[in-house]
mmCIF file of C-alpha atoms in Angstrom:
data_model
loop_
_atom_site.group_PDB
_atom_site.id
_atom_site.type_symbol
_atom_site.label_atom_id
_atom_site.label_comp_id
_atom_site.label_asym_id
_atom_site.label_seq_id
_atom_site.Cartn_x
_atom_site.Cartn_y
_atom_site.Cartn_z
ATOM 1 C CA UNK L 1 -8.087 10.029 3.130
ATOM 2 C CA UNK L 2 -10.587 12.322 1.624
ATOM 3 C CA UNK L 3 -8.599 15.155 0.571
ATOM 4 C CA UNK L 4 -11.039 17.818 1.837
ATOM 5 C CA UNK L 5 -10.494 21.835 3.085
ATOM 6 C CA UNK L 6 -12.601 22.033 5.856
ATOM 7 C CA UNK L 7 -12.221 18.669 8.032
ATOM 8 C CA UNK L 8 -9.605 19.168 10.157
ATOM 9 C CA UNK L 9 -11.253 17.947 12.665
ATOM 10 C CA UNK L 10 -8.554 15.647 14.129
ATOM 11 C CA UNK L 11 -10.354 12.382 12.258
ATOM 12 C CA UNK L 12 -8.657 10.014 10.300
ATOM 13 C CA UNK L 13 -8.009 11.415 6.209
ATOM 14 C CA UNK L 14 -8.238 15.184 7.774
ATOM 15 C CA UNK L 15 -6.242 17.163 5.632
ATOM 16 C CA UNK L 16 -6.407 20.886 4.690
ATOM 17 C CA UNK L 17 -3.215 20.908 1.934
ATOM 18 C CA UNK L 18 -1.735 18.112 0.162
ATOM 19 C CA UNK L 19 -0.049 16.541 2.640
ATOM 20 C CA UNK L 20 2.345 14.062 0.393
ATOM 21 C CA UNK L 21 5.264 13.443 3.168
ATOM 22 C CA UNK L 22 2.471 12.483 5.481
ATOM 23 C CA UNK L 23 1.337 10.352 2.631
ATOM 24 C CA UNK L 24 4.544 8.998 2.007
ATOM 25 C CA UNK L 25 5.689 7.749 5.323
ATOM 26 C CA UNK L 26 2.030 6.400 5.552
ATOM 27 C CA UNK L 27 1.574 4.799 2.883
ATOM 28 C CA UNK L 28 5.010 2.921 3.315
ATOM 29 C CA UNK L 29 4.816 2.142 6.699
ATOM 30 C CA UNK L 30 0.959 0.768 6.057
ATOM 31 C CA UNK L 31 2.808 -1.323 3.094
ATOM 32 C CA UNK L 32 5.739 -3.075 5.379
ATOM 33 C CA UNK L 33 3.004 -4.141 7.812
ATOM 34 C CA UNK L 34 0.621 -5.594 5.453
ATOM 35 C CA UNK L 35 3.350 -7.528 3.578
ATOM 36 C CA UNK L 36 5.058 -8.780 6.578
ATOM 37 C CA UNK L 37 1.794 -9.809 8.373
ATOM 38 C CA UNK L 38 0.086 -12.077 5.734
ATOM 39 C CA UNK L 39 3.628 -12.913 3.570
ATOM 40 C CA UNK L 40 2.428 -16.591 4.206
ATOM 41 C CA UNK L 41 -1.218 -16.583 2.767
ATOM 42 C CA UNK L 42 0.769 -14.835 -0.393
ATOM 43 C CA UNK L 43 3.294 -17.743 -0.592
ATOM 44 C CA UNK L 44 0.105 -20.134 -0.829
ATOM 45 C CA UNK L 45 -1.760 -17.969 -2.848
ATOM 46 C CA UNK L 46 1.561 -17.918 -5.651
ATOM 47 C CA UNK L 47 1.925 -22.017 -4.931
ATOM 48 C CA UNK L 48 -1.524 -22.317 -5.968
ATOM 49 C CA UNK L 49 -1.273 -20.520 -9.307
ATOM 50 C CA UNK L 50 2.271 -22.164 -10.343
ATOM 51 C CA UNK L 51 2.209 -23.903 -13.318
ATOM 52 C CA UNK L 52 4.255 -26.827 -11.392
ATOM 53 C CA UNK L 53 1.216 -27.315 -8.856
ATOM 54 C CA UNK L 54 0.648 -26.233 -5.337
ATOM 55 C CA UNK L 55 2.834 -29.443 -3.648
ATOM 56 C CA UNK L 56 5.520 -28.950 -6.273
ATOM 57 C CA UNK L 57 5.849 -25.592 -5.592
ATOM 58 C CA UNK L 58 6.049 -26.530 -2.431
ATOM 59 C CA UNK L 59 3.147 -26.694 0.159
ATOM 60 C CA UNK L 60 3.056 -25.434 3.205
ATOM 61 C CA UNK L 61 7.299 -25.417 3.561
ATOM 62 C CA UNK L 62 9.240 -22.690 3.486
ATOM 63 C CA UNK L 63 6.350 -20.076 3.338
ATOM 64 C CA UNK L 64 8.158 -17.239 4.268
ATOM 65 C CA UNK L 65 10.488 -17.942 1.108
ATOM 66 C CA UNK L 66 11.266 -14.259 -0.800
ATOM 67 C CA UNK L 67 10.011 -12.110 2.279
ATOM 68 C CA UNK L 68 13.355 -10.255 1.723
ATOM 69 C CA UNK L 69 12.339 -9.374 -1.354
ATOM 70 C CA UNK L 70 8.661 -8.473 -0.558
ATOM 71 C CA UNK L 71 10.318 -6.329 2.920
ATOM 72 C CA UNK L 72 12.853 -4.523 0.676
ATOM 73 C CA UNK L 73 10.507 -3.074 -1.636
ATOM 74 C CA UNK L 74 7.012 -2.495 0.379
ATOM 75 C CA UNK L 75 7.826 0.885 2.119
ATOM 76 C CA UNK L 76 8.661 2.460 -1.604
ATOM 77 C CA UNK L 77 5.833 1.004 -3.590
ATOM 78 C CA UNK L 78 3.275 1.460 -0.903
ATOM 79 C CA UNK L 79 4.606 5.088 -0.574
ATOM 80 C CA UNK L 80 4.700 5.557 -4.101
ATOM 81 C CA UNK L 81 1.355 4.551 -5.083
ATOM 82 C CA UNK L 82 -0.020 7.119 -1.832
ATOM 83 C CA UNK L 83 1.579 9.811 -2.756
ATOM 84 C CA UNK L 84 0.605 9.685 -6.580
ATOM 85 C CA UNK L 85 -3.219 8.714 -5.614
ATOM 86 C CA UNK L 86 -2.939 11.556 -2.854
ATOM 87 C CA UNK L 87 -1.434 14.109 -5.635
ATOM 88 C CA UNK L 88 -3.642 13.031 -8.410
ATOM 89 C CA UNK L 89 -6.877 14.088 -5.880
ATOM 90 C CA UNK L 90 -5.664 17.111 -4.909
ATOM 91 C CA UNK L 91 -4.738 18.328 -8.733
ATOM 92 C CA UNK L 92 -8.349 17.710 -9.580
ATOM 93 C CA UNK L 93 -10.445 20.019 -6.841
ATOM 94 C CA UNK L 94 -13.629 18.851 -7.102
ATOM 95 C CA UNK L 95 -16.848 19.392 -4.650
ATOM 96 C CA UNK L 96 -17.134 16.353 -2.418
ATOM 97 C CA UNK L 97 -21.041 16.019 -3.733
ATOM 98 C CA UNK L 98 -19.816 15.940 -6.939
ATOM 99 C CA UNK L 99 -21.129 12.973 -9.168
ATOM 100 C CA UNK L 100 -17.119 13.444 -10.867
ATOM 101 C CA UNK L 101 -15.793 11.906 -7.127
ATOM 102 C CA UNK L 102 -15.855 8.277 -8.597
ATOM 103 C CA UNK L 103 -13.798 9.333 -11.825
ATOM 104 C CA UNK L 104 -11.024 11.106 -10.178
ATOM 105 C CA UNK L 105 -10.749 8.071 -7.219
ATOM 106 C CA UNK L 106 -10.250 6.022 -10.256
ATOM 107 C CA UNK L 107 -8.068 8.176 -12.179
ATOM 108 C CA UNK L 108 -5.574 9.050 -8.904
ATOM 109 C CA UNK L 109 -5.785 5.374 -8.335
ATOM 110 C CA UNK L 110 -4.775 4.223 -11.874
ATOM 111 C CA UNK L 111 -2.097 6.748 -12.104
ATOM 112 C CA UNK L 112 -0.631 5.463 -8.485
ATOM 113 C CA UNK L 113 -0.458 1.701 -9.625
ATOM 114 C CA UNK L 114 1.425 2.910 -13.024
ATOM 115 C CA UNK L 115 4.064 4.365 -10.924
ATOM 116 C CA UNK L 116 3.886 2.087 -7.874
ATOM 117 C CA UNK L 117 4.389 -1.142 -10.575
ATOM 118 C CA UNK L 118 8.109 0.429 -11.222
ATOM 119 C CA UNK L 119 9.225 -0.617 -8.139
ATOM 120 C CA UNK L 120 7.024 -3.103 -7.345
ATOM 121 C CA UNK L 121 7.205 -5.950 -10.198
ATOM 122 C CA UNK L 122 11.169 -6.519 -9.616
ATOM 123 C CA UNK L 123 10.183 -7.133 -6.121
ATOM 124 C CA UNK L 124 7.260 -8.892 -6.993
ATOM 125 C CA UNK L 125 9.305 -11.120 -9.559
ATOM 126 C CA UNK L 126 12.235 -11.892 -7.024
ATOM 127 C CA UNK L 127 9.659 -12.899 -4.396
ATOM 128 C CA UNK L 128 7.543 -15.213 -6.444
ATOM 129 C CA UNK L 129 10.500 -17.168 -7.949
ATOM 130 C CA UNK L 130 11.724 -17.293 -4.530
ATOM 131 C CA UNK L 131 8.177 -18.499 -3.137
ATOM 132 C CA UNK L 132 8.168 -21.383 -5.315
ATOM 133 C CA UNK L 133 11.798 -22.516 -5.069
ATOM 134 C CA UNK L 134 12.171 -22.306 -1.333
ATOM 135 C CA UNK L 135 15.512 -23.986 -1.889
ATOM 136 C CA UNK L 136 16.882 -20.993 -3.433
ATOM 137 C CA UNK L 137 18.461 -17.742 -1.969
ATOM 138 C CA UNK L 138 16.504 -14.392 -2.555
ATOM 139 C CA UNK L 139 19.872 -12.393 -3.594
ATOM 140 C CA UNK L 140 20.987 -15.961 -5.774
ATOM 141 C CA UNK L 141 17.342 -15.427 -7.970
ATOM 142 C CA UNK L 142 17.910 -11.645 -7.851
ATOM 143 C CA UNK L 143 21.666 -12.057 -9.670
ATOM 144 C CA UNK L 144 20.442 -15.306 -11.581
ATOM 145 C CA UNK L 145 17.793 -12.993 -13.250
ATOM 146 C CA UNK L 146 19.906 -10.265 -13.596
ATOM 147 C CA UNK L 147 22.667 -12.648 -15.305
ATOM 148 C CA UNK L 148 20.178 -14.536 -17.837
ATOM 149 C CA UNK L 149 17.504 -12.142 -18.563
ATOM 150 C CA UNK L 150 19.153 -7.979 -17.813
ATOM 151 C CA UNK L 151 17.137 -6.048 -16.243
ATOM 152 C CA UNK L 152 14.329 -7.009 -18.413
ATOM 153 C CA UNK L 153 13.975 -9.475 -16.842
ATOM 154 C CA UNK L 154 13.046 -8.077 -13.405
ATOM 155 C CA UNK L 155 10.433 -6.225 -15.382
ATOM 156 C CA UNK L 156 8.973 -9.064 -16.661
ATOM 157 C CA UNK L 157 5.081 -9.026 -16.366
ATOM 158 C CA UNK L 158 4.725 -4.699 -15.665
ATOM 159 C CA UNK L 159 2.614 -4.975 -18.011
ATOM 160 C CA UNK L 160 0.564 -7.712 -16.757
ATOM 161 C CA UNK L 161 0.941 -6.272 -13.290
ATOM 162 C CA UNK L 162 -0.501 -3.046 -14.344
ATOM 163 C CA UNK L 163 -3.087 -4.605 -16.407
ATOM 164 C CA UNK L 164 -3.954 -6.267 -12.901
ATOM 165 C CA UNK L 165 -3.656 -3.663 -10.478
ATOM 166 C CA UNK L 166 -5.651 -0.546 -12.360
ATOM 167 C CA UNK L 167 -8.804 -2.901 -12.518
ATOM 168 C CA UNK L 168 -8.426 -3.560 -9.336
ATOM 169 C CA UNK L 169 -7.866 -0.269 -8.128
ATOM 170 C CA UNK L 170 -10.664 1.274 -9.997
ATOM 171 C CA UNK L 171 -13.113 -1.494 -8.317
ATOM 172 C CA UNK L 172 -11.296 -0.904 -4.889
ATOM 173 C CA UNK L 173 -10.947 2.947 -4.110
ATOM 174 C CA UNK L 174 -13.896 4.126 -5.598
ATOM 175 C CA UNK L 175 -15.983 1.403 -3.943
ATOM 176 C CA UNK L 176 -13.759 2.055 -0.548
ATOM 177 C CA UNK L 177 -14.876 5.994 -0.874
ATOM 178 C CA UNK L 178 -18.103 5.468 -1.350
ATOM 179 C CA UNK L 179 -18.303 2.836 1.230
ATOM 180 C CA UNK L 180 -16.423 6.164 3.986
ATOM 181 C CA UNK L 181 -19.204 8.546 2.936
ATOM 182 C CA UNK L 182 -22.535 6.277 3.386
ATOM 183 C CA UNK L 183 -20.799 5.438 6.395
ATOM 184 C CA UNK L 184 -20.095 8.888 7.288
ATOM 185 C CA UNK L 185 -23.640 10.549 5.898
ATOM 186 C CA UNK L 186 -25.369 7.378 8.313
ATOM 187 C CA UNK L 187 -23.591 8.362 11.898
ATOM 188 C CA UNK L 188 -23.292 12.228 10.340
ATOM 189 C CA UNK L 189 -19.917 12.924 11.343
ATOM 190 C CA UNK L 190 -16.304 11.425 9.123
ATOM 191 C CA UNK L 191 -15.537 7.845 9.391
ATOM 192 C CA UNK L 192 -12.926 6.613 12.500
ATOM 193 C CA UNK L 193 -10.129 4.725 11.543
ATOM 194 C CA UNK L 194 -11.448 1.702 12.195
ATOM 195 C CA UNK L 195 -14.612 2.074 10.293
ATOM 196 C CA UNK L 196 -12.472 2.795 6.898
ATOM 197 C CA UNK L 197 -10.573 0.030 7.848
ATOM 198 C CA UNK L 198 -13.485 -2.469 7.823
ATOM 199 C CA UNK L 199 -14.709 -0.327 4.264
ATOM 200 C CA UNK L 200 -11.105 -1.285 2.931
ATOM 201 C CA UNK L 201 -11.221 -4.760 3.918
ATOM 202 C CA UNK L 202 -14.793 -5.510 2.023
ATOM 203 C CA UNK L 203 -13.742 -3.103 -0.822
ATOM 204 C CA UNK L 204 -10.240 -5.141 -0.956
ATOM 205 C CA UNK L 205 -11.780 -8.901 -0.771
ATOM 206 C CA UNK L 206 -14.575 -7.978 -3.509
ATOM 207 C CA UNK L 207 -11.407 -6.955 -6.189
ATOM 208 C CA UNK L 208 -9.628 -9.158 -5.369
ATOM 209 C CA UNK L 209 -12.374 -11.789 -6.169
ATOM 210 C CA UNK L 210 -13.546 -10.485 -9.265
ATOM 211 C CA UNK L 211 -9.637 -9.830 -10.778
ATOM 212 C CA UNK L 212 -8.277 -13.097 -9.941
ATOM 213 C CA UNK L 213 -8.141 -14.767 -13.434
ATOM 214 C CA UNK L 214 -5.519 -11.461 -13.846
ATOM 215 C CA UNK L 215 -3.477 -11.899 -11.403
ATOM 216 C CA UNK L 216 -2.518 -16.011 -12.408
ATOM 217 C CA UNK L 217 -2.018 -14.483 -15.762
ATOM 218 C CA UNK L 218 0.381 -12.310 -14.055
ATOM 219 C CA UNK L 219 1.654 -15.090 -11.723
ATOM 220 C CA UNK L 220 2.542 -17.569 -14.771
ATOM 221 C CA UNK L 221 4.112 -14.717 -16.794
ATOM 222 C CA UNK L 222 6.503 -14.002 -14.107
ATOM 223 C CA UNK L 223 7.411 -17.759 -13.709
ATOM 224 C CA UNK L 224 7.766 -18.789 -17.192
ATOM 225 C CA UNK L 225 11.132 -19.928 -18.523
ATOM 226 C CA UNK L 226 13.197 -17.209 -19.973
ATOM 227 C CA UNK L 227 12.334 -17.682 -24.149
ATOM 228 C CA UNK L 228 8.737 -19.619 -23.491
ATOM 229 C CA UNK L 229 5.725 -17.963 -25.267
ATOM 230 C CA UNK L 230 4.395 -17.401 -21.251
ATOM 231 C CA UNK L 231 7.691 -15.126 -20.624
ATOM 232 C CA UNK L 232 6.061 -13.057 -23.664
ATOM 233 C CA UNK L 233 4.213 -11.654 -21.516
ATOM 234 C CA UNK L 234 0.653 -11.474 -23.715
ATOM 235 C CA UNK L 235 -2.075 -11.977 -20.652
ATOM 236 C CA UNK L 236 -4.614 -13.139 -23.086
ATOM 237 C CA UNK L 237 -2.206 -15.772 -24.015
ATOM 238 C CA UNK L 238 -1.342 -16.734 -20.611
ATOM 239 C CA UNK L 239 -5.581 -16.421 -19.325
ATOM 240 C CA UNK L 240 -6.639 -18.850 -22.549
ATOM 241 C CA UNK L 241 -3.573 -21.424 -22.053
ATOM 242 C CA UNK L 242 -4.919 -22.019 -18.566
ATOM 243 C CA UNK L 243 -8.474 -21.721 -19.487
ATOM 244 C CA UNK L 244 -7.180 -24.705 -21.832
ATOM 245 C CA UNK L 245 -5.517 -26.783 -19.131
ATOM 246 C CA UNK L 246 -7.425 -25.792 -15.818
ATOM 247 C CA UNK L 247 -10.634 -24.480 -17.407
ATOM 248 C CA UNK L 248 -12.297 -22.279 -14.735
ATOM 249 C CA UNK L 249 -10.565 -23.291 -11.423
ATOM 250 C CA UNK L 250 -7.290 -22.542 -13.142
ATOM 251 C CA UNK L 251 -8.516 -19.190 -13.745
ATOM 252 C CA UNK L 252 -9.474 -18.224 -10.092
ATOM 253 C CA UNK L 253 -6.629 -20.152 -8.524
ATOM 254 C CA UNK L 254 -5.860 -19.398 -5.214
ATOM 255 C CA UNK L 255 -8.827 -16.969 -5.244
ATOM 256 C CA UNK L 256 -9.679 -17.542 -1.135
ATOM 257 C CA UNK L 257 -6.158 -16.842 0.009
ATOM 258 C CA UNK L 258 -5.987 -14.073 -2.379
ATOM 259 C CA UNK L 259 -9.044 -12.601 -0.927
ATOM 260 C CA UNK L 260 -8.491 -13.234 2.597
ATOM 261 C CA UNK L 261 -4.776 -11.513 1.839
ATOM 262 C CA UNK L 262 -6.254 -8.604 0.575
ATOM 263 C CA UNK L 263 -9.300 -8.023 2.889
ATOM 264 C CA UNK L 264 -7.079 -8.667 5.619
ATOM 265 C CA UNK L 265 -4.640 -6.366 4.042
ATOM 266 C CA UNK L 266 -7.325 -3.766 3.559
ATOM 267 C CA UNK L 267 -8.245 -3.763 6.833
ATOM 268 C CA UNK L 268 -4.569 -3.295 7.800
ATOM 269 C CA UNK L 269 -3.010 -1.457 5.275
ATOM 270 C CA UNK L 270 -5.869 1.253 4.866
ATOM 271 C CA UNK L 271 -6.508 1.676 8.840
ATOM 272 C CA UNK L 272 -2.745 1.903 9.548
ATOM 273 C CA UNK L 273 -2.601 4.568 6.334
ATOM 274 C CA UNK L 274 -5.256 6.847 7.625
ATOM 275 C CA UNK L 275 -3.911 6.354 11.271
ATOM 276 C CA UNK L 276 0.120 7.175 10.545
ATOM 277 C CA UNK L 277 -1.302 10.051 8.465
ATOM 278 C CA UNK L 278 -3.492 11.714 10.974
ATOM 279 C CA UNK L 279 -1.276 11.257 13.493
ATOM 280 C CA UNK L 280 1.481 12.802 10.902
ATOM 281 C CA UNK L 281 -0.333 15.699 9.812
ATOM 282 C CA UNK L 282 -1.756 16.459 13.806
ATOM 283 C CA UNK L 283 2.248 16.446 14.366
ATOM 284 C CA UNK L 284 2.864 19.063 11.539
ATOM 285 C CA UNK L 285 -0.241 20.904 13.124
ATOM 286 C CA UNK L 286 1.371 21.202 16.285
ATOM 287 C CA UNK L 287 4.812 22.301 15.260
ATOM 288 C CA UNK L 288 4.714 26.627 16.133
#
């Protein structure tokens, strides 16, 4: 994905221009099949950090409740986020030995989740209501929310959401990167596709470990009752009232199918990115 001038070389994150509607489609199609493919280990992942309890929430039924939601809106946010974080890179040209690589990985990746969280936390509300009240409809909890809350509602936790996603990002795609070029200085030549997928998948399981405690903040926002001091949406409100209740384990609820989710998903997501997008750009290559 390394947004380089002089690798066209027919390996995966090859580019020599900016690329963004081979980022786009990428990115989006990467998206659908990550959120499709491990949906369930989500659903127990959200049961776990309910404020109702996993079996309340409802076990191991239902588990693809809210996949509508979560298919609807994957191919834009997953696009979204690519073709800001592919942008971002290419407005800042700096040398690839540059010590200023880790910084701008961080910065394109911060400035892709701010963007990517405008489309994703109205999906993301709709699914997690959904995921713990299998009983309900997707499109009912869509117009319920709209009905009680505006469309306030559906943005209900962006802030906790982003507060979530840019630490994770800048622990993710910088460590991802760096992971690509040891790989790549070891064997001497660019990473396959396979071999960023497995730097994805480690880079993806270790943020997801260490930003759990945000994303149950996140989680219990988004579930609160419309009016409750949780609905506020003030994460170090939501962290300390579980740190109250739980104590630690409440704070990295659902950590192992969070990280199994996401290292799985990095695997997926970031192989099929770089694969969709060489095979794009190879296309556009082609073309007389």
């Amino acid at each position: 994905m390394r947004a380089s001038s002089d690798s066209l070389g027919g390996v995966c994150g090859a580019m020599d221009r900016p690329g963004f509607t081979a980022s786009l489609v990428a990115g989006g199609v990467a998206g659908v099949a990550v959120d499709l493919i491990l949906f369930p280990l989500d659903t127990i992942k959200t049961r776990l950090q309910s404020p109702q309890g996993f079996n309340k929430a409802g076990g191991f039924r239902g588990i693809y409740a809210g996949v509508p939601s979560a298919a609807i809106g994957s191919f834009p946010n997953a696009a979204a986020f690519f073709i800001t974080y592919e942008y971002v890179k290419w407005l800042w040209h700096t040398d690839s030995s540059s010590y200023l690589m880790p910084v701008k990985h961080m910065l394109a990746a911060s400035a892709g989740e701010v963007v990517a969280c405008l489309i994703r936390v109205p999906s993301e509300v709709v699914k997690q209501r959904a995921q713990v009240s299998a009983s309900s409809r997707t499109f009912q909890i869509f117009s319920n929310i709209l009905y009680t809350e505006g469309i306030q509602g559906l943005y209900r936790g962006y802030k906790s959401t982003v507060l979530r996603e840019i630490p994770f990002s800048l622990v993710q795609f910088p460590l991802w990167e760096s992971l690509k070029a040891l790989w790549s200085w070891r064997q001497d030549h660019v990473v396959d596709c396979w071999q960023s997928a497995v730097c994805g998948a480690f880079a993806g399981g270790f943020a997801a470990a260490v930003t759990t405690p945000l994303d149950v903040a996140k989680t219990r926002i988004m579930l609160a009752k419309a009016g409750s001091s949780t609905a506020s949406g003030n994460v170090l409100s939501a962290l300390h009232g579980v740190w109250r209740t739980q104590g630690l384990s409440g704070l990295f609820a659902g950590v192992f199918p969070r990280m199994a989710a996401i290292s799985l998903g990095g695997f997926i997501f970031l192989g099929a990115y770089e694969q969709t997008r060489s095979l794009l750009l190879e296309l556009g290559r082609e073309r007389p």
